[in-house]
Every structure is written in structure tokens, then in C-alpha cells.
Amino acid sequence: MTAHPDPSAAITLRPLSQDGSRIRILRALTAYIEAADLGAGDKLPTERTLAAQLGVSRPTIREALQSWQAMGLIDIRKGSGTYLAQEIGAASVHMPVTIQLEKRAVFHLLELRRVIETDAARLAVLRGSVEDIDRLRVALEAMETAYSVQGFANKEDDAFHEALYVASGNPLYLQVFRQLYVKVVENFNASADNPFVMTPFVDHSQPDHRALYEAIAARDPDAAVAAVTRILDFVETTLRDDA
């Protein structure tokens, strides 16, 4: 089997002629990503390589990359490397949002999510392709299977809602969901004070997820918005009762 060279390997970064500030480093990395035609899932050079090519220290590179990681743009995997989580380019707009990681922050995010997700459901009805709806069905079935086997399905639930945002045709909705809501929930899931893994979600949330899929498949915007509203109402009510 013939090994094909990595086309990005021939592309290098030029040393920064001025100060190696975080903004200048990220601009240089953005230009590199575009020149190398890298996309979601592709691996970036190592911190050591980036530091050597840009002429800055590794801690400076690490700090710059961590700012991208905080926005959900890259995935830094210990022992493996740094991977793009989504498209990055000169025309991209990435808006960092600061939020205190405490339970009340989730209620603020639920308010934001309610606005974008009800509209995403409506748009999915109007714009969703056959492939989009099939992707939503597959995600739903994976979520239902996980719930029936283990009683919770955090990752599968995220995948279902991501499929909804993709079907809406508005990529900014998906970015907001990934950068804000999922990130905060992940922090709770890694702690002992986790309000998201609870048995009632199995009994009450799942029928509405299926109702949402069926409404989108039937091209019924009112039913889709109603299903999303019930899902978010239940999440908010349960969290308030648990507070």
C-alpha cells in the first residue's frame, strides 16, 4: 500500500516579525489552516513545532490554543494532539463569552437555548433535507437505545440536538450550542453536583424527543416548536426543583 504524503506538511508558518501576542499567533494559525486546507477533524502541528516555526515559547502557544479550546474551536487530546472541532478561517467570527460555571449559569443558557432551538426546529421543518432528517432519526434511535441500556445518554442527546441545528441550515446556532451549552454541561457532568443525569429524564423527556423528530419529518413547524418547548420546560422545571 502506497503512503500518500500529507499536503499540509509542506506548509510552514513564518516567524512572527513583531511581538508574539495571542492575537498574532491565532491570526498566523488561521492563515496556516486556510493554506493547508484543514477542516473539522484534522490535526494541527504540535506545540513544539508551532513554537519553533513562529519563534515563540511553547507556553505562549499553549495559552493561545487554550483560548480556542474554550470557544469549542479545537479539541486538545492529551497524548494525541490538537484537532480542529470546526471550520476556522479569516472569514469566521468566533465570539468568546465569559460565564461563571455555577448552576444558575445553566438557567441563563436555557433562556438562550430556548430562543435559538425553537427557531432551529422551525427552520429544520422548512429547510431540512432528506439526509438531515435521516441523520436526526439515527441520532434519536441511538439516544433511545442508550437510555434503555444505561438510563442516561448525555453524548447521544447532544448529538441529537446537534443534528437538529444542522438541519436548521444556520451554522451559527450549532456554534452557540457547542461553545456555550455543551461546554457548561460538560463541566457539570465532570462533577459530583450533576443535575443532568437523573432518572426522570428517561420517563419524561424521551417521548418529546421522538415527537420533535416526527414533527420535523412530517414538516409540521407548530408541532416541532411545541415539542422543543416541552423538552426545555421539563429540563428547566426539573433543575429548579433540584436547586
PDB file of N, CA, C and O in Angstrom, residues 65-116:
ATOM      1  N   LEU A  65      -3.744  28.460  22.149  1.00  0.00           N
ATOM      2  CA  LEU A  65      -4.591  27.330  21.782  1.00  0.00           C
ATOM      3  C   LEU A  65      -5.713  27.129  22.804  1.00  0.00           C
ATOM      4  O   LEU A  65      -6.833  26.756  22.444  1.00  0.00           O
ATOM      5  N   GLN A  66      -5.421  27.376  24.063  1.00  0.00           N
ATOM      6  CA  GLN A  66      -6.445  27.197  25.095  1.00  0.00           C
ATOM      7  C   GLN A  66      -7.600  28.180  24.923  1.00  0.00           C
ATOM      8  O   GLN A  66      -8.744  27.879  25.278  1.00  0.00           O
ATOM      9  N   SER A  67      -7.324  29.350  24.360  1.00  0.00           N
ATOM     10  CA  SER A  67      -8.407  30.304  24.114  1.00  0.00           C
ATOM     11  C   SER A  67      -9.331  29.777  23.034  1.00  0.00           C
ATOM     12  O   SER A  67     -10.545  29.961  23.095  1.00  0.00           O
ATOM     13  N   TRP A  68      -8.766  29.101  22.029  1.00  0.00           N
ATOM     14  CA  TRP A  68      -9.598  28.461  21.003  1.00  0.00           C
ATOM     15  C   TRP A  68     -10.372  27.281  21.578  1.00  0.00           C
ATOM     16  O   TRP A  68     -11.521  27.063  21.265  1.00  0.00           O
ATOM     17  N   GLN A  69      -9.701  26.538  22.444  1.00  0.00           N
ATOM     18  CA  GLN A  69     -10.369  25.393  23.064  1.00  0.00           C
ATOM     19  C   GLN A  69     -11.563  25.848  23.894  1.00  0.00           C
ATOM     20  O   GLN A  69     -12.617  25.201  23.887  1.00  0.00           O
ATOM     21  N   ALA A  70     -11.428  26.962  24.594  1.00  0.00           N
ATOM     22  CA  ALA A  70     -12.518  27.475  25.429  1.00  0.00           C
ATOM     23  C   ALA A  70     -13.733  27.848  24.601  1.00  0.00           C
ATOM     24  O   ALA A  70     -14.857  27.834  25.098  1.00  0.00           O
ATOM     25  N   MET A  71     -13.509  28.191  23.331  1.00  0.00           N
ATOM     26  CA  MET A  71     -14.619  28.539  22.441  1.00  0.00           C
ATOM     27  C   MET A  71     -15.127  27.330  21.662  1.00  0.00           C
ATOM     28  O   MET A  71     -16.014  27.454  20.818  1.00  0.00           O
ATOM     29  N   GLY A  72     -14.556  26.149  21.922  1.00  0.00           N
ATOM     30  CA  GLY A  72     -15.018  24.950  21.235  1.00  0.00           C
ATOM     31  C   GLY A  72     -14.514  24.819  19.808  1.00  0.00           C
ATOM     32  O   GLY A  72     -15.055  24.031  19.033  1.00  0.00           O
ATOM     33  N   LEU A  73     -13.474  25.578  19.453  1.00  0.00           N
ATOM     34  CA  LEU A  73     -12.974  25.551  18.078  1.00  0.00           C
ATOM     35  C   LEU A  73     -12.001  24.410  17.836  1.00  0.00           C
ATOM     36  O   LEU A  73     -11.873  23.919  16.704  1.00  0.00           O
ATOM     37  N   ILE A  74     -11.296  23.992  18.880  1.00  0.00           N
ATOM     38  CA  ILE A  74     -10.344  22.887  18.765  1.00  0.00           C
ATOM     39  C   ILE A  74     -10.550  21.911  19.914  1.00  0.00           C
ATOM     40  O   ILE A  74     -11.157  22.246  20.929  1.00  0.00           O
ATOM     41  N   ASP A  75     -10.037  20.727  19.721  1.00  0.00           N
ATOM     42  CA  ASP A  75     -10.119  19.682  20.738  1.00  0.00           C
ATOM     43  C   ASP A  75      -8.699  19.252  21.065  1.00  0.00           C
ATOM     44  O   ASP A  75      -8.004  18.682  20.211  1.00  0.00           O
ATOM     45  N   ILE A  76      -8.236  19.562  22.269  1.00  0.00           N
ATOM     46  CA  ILE A  76      -6.887  19.187  22.692  1.00  0.00           C
ATOM     47  C   ILE A  76      -6.976  17.857  23.437  1.00  0.00           C
ATOM     48  O   ILE A  76      -7.553  17.779  24.518  1.00  0.00           O
ATOM     49  N   ARG A  77      -6.433  16.815  22.822  1.00  0.00           N
ATOM     50  CA  ARG A  77      -6.498  15.475  23.383  1.00  0.00           C
ATOM     51  C   ARG A  77      -5.144  15.088  23.962  1.00  0.00           C
ATOM     52  O   ARG A  77      -4.155  15.006  23.229  1.00  0.00           O
ATOM     53  N   LYS A  78      -5.118  14.857  25.246  1.00  0.00           N
ATOM     54  CA  LYS A  78      -3.869  14.516  25.920  1.00  0.00           C
ATOM     55  C   LYS A  78      -3.265  13.252  25.332  1.00  0.00           C
ATOM     56  O   LYS A  78      -3.932  12.231  25.220  1.00  0.00           O
ATOM     57  N   GLY A  79      -2.013  13.341  24.942  1.00  0.00           N
ATOM     58  CA  GLY A  79      -1.317  12.191  24.396  1.00  0.00           C
ATOM     59  C   GLY A  79      -1.568  11.950  22.922  1.00  0.00           C
ATOM     60  O   GLY A  79      -0.965  11.045  22.330  1.00  0.00           O
ATOM     61  N   SER A  80      -2.455  12.747  22.326  1.00  0.00           N
ATOM     62  CA  SER A  80      -2.781  12.550  20.916  1.00  0.00           C
ATOM     63  C   SER A  80      -2.479  13.782  20.073  1.00  0.00           C
ATOM     64  O   SER A  80      -1.895  13.679  18.998  1.00  0.00           O
ATOM     65  N   GLY A  81      -2.876  14.958  20.552  1.00  0.00           N
ATOM     66  CA  GLY A  81      -2.612  16.166  19.786  1.00  0.00           C
ATOM     67  C   GLY A  81      -3.791  17.113  19.790  1.00  0.00           C
ATOM     68  O   GLY A  81      -4.747  16.949  20.556  1.00  0.00           O
ATOM     69  N   THR A  82      -3.727  18.100  18.935  1.00  0.00           N
ATOM     70  CA  THR A  82      -4.758  19.129  18.834  1.00  0.00           C
ATOM     71  C   THR A  82      -5.477  18.995  17.503  1.00  0.00           C
ATOM     72  O   THR A  82      -4.843  18.970  16.449  1.00  0.00           O
ATOM     73  N   TYR A  83      -6.811  18.944  17.556  1.00  0.00           N
ATOM     74  CA  TYR A  83      -7.622  18.722  16.364  1.00  0.00           C
ATOM     75  C   TYR A  83      -8.641  19.851  16.204  1.00  0.00           C
ATOM     76  O   TYR A  83      -9.157  20.382  17.198  1.00  0.00           O
ATOM     77  N   LEU A  84      -8.935  20.195  14.961  1.00  0.00           N
ATOM     78  CA  LEU A  84      -9.971  21.190  14.705  1.00  0.00           C
ATOM     79  C   LEU A  84     -11.337  20.589  15.010  1.00  0.00           C
ATOM     80  O   LEU A  84     -11.652  19.496  14.551  1.00  0.00           O
ATOM     81  N   ALA A  85     -12.146  21.314  15.764  1.00  0.00           N
ATOM     82  CA  ALA A  85     -13.501  20.862  16.074  1.00  0.00           C
ATOM     83  C   ALA A  85     -14.500  21.416  15.072  1.00  0.00           C
ATOM     84  O   ALA A  85     -15.593  20.881  14.919  1.00  0.00           O
ATOM     85  N   GLN A  86     -14.121  22.505  14.399  1.00  0.00           N
ATOM     86  CA  GLN A  86     -14.974  23.095  13.373  1.00  0.00           C
ATOM     87  C   GLN A  86     -14.123  23.959  12.451  1.00  0.00           C
ATOM     88  O   GLN A  86     -12.925  24.134  12.668  1.00  0.00           O
ATOM     89  N   GLU A  87     -14.744  24.482  11.416  1.00  0.00           N
ATOM     90  CA  GLU A  87     -14.013  25.265  10.428  1.00  0.00           C
ATOM     91  C   GLU A  87     -13.487  26.555  11.056  1.00  0.00           C
ATOM     92  O   GLU A  87     -14.166  27.216  11.830  1.00  0.00           O
ATOM     93  N   ILE A  88     -12.246  26.903  10.690  1.00  0.00           N
ATOM     94  CA  ILE A  88     -11.632  28.149  11.122  1.00  0.00           C
ATOM     95  C   ILE A  88     -11.051  28.831   9.894  1.00  0.00           C
ATOM     96  O   ILE A  88     -10.329  28.208   9.115  1.00  0.00           O
ATOM     97  N   GLY A  89     -11.380  30.104   9.717  1.00  0.00           N
ATOM     98  CA  GLY A  89     -10.857  30.839   8.579  1.00  0.00           C
ATOM     99  C   GLY A  89     -10.909  32.328   8.835  1.00  0.00           C
ATOM    100  O   GLY A  89     -11.497  32.792   9.823  1.00  0.00           O
ATOM    101  N   ALA A  90     -10.301  33.102   7.933  1.00  0.00           N
ATOM    102  CA  ALA A  90     -10.264  34.548   8.102  1.00  0.00           C
ATOM    103  C   ALA A  90     -11.656  35.155   8.103  1.00  0.00           C
ATOM    104  O   ALA A  90     -11.893  36.200   8.703  1.00  0.00           O
ATOM    105  N   ALA A  91     -12.618  34.475   7.433  1.00  0.00           N
ATOM    106  CA  ALA A  91     -13.984  34.997   7.356  1.00  0.00           C
ATOM    107  C   ALA A  91     -14.844  34.525   8.527  1.00  0.00           C
ATOM    108  O   ALA A  91     -16.004  34.918   8.649  1.00  0.00           O
ATOM    109  N   SER A  92     -14.279  33.684   9.390  1.00  0.00           N
ATOM    110  CA  SER A  92     -15.051  33.164  10.522  1.00  0.00           C
ATOM    111  C   SER A  92     -15.135  34.207  11.632  1.00  0.00           C
ATOM    112  O   SER A  92     -14.222  35.014  11.825  1.00  0.00           O
ATOM    113  N   VAL A  93     -16.232  34.161  12.347  1.00  0.00           N
ATOM    114  CA  VAL A  93     -16.414  35.032  13.502  1.00  0.00           C
ATOM    115  C   VAL A  93     -16.605  34.143  14.722  1.00  0.00           C
ATOM    116  O   VAL A  93     -17.527  33.334  14.775  1.00  0.00           O
ATOM    117  N   HIS A  94     -15.725  34.282  15.692  1.00  0.00           N
ATOM    118  CA  HIS A  94     -15.813  33.474  16.913  1.00  0.00           C
ATOM    119  C   HIS A  94     -15.948  34.417  18.092  1.00  0.00           C
ATOM    120  O   HIS A  94     -15.094  35.282  18.306  1.00  0.00           O
ATOM    121  N   MET A  95     -17.016  34.259  18.840  1.00  0.00           N
ATOM    122  CA  MET A  95     -17.318  35.196  19.913  1.00  0.00           C
ATOM    123  C   MET A  95     -17.171  34.513  21.272  1.00  0.00           C
ATOM    124  O   MET A  95     -18.030  33.736  21.678  1.00  0.00           O
ATOM    125  N   PRO A  96     -16.063  34.776  21.978  1.00  0.00           N
ATOM    126  CA  PRO A  96     -15.911  34.201  23.307  1.00  0.00           C
ATOM    127  C   PRO A  96     -16.891  34.830  24.274  1.00  0.00           C
ATOM    128  O   PRO A  96     -17.102  36.040  24.257  1.00  0.00           O
ATOM    129  N   VAL A  97     -17.491  34.006  25.089  1.00  0.00           N
ATOM    130  CA  VAL A  97     -18.443  34.500  26.088  1.00  0.00           C
ATOM    131  C   VAL A  97     -17.993  34.013  27.457  1.00  0.00           C
ATOM    132  O   VAL A  97     -17.714  32.831  27.637  1.00  0.00           O
ATOM    133  N   THR A  98     -17.903  34.918  28.397  1.00  0.00           N
ATOM    134  CA  THR A  98     -17.490  34.547  29.746  1.00  0.00           C
ATOM    135  C   THR A  98     -18.733  34.250  30.573  1.00  0.00           C
ATOM    136  O   THR A  98     -19.683  35.026  30.593  1.00  0.00           O
ATOM    137  N   ILE A  99     -18.698  33.125  31.271  1.00  0.00           N
ATOM    138  CA  ILE A  99     -19.838  32.755  32.107  1.00  0.00           C
ATOM    139  C   ILE A  99     -19.333  32.012  33.333  1.00  0.00           C
ATOM    140  O   ILE A  99     -18.420  31.187  33.238  1.00  0.00           O
ATOM    141  N   GLN A 100     -19.855  32.343  34.485  1.00  0.00           N
ATOM    142  CA  GLN A 100     -19.447  31.669  35.707  1.00  0.00           C
ATOM    143  C   GLN A 100     -20.040  30.267  35.745  1.00  0.00           C
ATOM    144  O   GLN A 100     -21.242  30.088  35.557  1.00  0.00           O
ATOM    145  N   LEU A 101     -19.168  29.277  35.968  1.00  0.00           N
ATOM    146  CA  LEU A 101     -19.630  27.897  35.932  1.00  0.00           C
ATOM    147  C   LEU A 101     -20.284  27.513  37.261  1.00  0.00           C
ATOM    148  O   LEU A 101     -19.666  26.916  38.141  1.00  0.00           O
ATOM    149  N   GLU A 102     -21.515  27.892  37.403  1.00  0.00           N
ATOM    150  CA  GLU A 102     -22.295  27.524  38.563  1.00  0.00           C
ATOM    151  C   GLU A 102     -23.698  27.204  38.070  1.00  0.00           C
ATOM    152  O   GLU A 102     -24.059  27.511  36.933  1.00  0.00           O
ATOM    153  N   LYS A 103     -24.487  26.592  38.906  1.00  0.00           N
ATOM    154  CA  LYS A 103     -25.776  26.073  38.430  1.00  0.00           C
ATOM    155  C   LYS A 103     -26.678  27.160  37.849  1.00  0.00           C
ATOM    156  O   LYS A 103     -27.366  26.925  36.864  1.00  0.00           O
ATOM    157  N   ARG A 104     -26.669  28.354  38.418  1.00  0.00           N
ATOM    158  CA  ARG A 104     -27.560  29.386  37.885  1.00  0.00           C
ATOM    159  C   ARG A 104     -27.183  29.779  36.456  1.00  0.00           C
ATOM    160  O   ARG A 104     -28.011  30.292  35.708  1.00  0.00           O
ATOM    161  N   ALA A 105     -25.900  29.524  36.074  1.00  0.00           N
ATOM    162  CA  ALA A 105     -25.496  29.818  34.701  1.00  0.00           C
ATOM    163  C   ALA A 105     -26.280  28.971  33.711  1.00  0.00           C
ATOM    164  O   ALA A 105     -26.551  29.396  32.581  1.00  0.00           O
ATOM    165  N   VAL A 106     -26.655  27.769  34.127  1.00  0.00           N
ATOM    166  CA  VAL A 106     -27.404  26.885  33.241  1.00  0.00           C
ATOM    167  C   VAL A 106     -28.763  27.487  32.908  1.00  0.00           C
ATOM    168  O   VAL A 106     -29.252  27.352  31.781  1.00  0.00           O
ATOM    169  N   PHE A 107     -29.387  28.175  33.860  1.00  0.00           N
ATOM    170  CA  PHE A 107     -30.681  28.800  33.586  1.00  0.00           C
ATOM    171  C   PHE A 107     -30.540  29.937  32.577  1.00  0.00           C
ATOM    172  O   PHE A 107     -31.406  30.130  31.728  1.00  0.00           O
ATOM    173  N   HIS A 108     -29.437  30.684  32.656  1.00  0.00           N
ATOM    174  CA  HIS A 108     -29.194  31.718  31.658  1.00  0.00           C
ATOM    175  C   HIS A 108     -29.035  31.085  30.282  1.00  0.00           C
ATOM    176  O   HIS A 108     -29.543  31.593  29.279  1.00  0.00           O
ATOM    177  N   LEU A 109     -28.317  29.970  30.235  1.00  0.00           N
ATOM    178  CA  LEU A 109     -28.099  29.285  28.963  1.00  0.00           C
ATOM    179  C   LEU A 109     -29.383  28.667  28.430  1.00  0.00           C
ATOM    180  O   LEU A 109     -29.610  28.628  27.216  1.00  0.00           O
ATOM    181  N   LEU A 110     -30.232  28.193  29.345  1.00  0.00           N
ATOM    182  CA  LEU A 110     -31.511  27.636  28.902  1.00  0.00           C
ATOM    183  C   LEU A 110     -32.372  28.709  28.238  1.00  0.00           C
ATOM    184  O   LEU A 110     -33.081  28.421  27.263  1.00  0.00           O
ATOM    185  N   GLU A 111     -32.311  29.943  28.754  1.00  0.00           N
ATOM    186  CA  GLU A 111     -33.058  31.023  28.128  1.00  0.00           C
ATOM    187  C   GLU A 111     -32.557  31.278  26.713  1.00  0.00           C
ATOM    188  O   GLU A 111     -33.347  31.473  25.780  1.00  0.00           O
ATOM    189  N   LEU A 112     -31.231  31.285  26.553  1.00  0.00           N
ATOM    190  CA  LEU A 112     -30.647  31.473  25.229  1.00  0.00           C
ATOM    191  C   LEU A 112     -30.985  30.298  24.327  1.00  0.00           C
ATOM    192  O   LEU A 112     -31.369  30.471  23.166  1.00  0.00           O
ATOM    193  N   ARG A 113     -30.867  29.109  24.872  1.00  0.00           N
ATOM    194  CA  ARG A 113     -31.146  27.913  24.074  1.00  0.00           C
ATOM    195  C   ARG A 113     -32.609  27.879  23.634  1.00  0.00           C
ATOM    196  O   ARG A 113     -32.913  27.444  22.523  1.00  0.00           O
ATOM    197  N   ARG A 114     -33.508  28.334  24.489  1.00  0.00           N
ATOM    198  CA  ARG A 114     -34.931  28.331  24.143  1.00  0.00           C
ATOM    199  C   ARG A 114     -35.172  29.187  22.884  1.00  0.00           C
ATOM    200  O   ARG A 114     -35.942  28.807  22.002  1.00  0.00           O
ATOM    201  N   VAL A 115     -34.495  30.316  22.829  1.00  0.00           N
ATOM    202  CA  VAL A 115     -34.670  31.205  21.671  1.00  0.00           C
ATOM    203  C   VAL A 115     -34.162  30.549  20.391  1.00  0.00           C
ATOM    204  O   VAL A 115     -34.867  30.499  19.382  1.00  0.00           O
ATOM    205  N   ILE A 116     -32.935  30.031  20.438  1.00  0.00           N
ATOM    206  CA  ILE A 116     -32.352  29.513  19.200  1.00  0.00           C
ATOM    207  C   ILE A 116     -32.895  28.137  18.830  1.00  0.00           C
ATOM    208  O   ILE A 116     -33.022  27.813  17.648  1.00  0.00           O
TER     209      ILE A 116
END
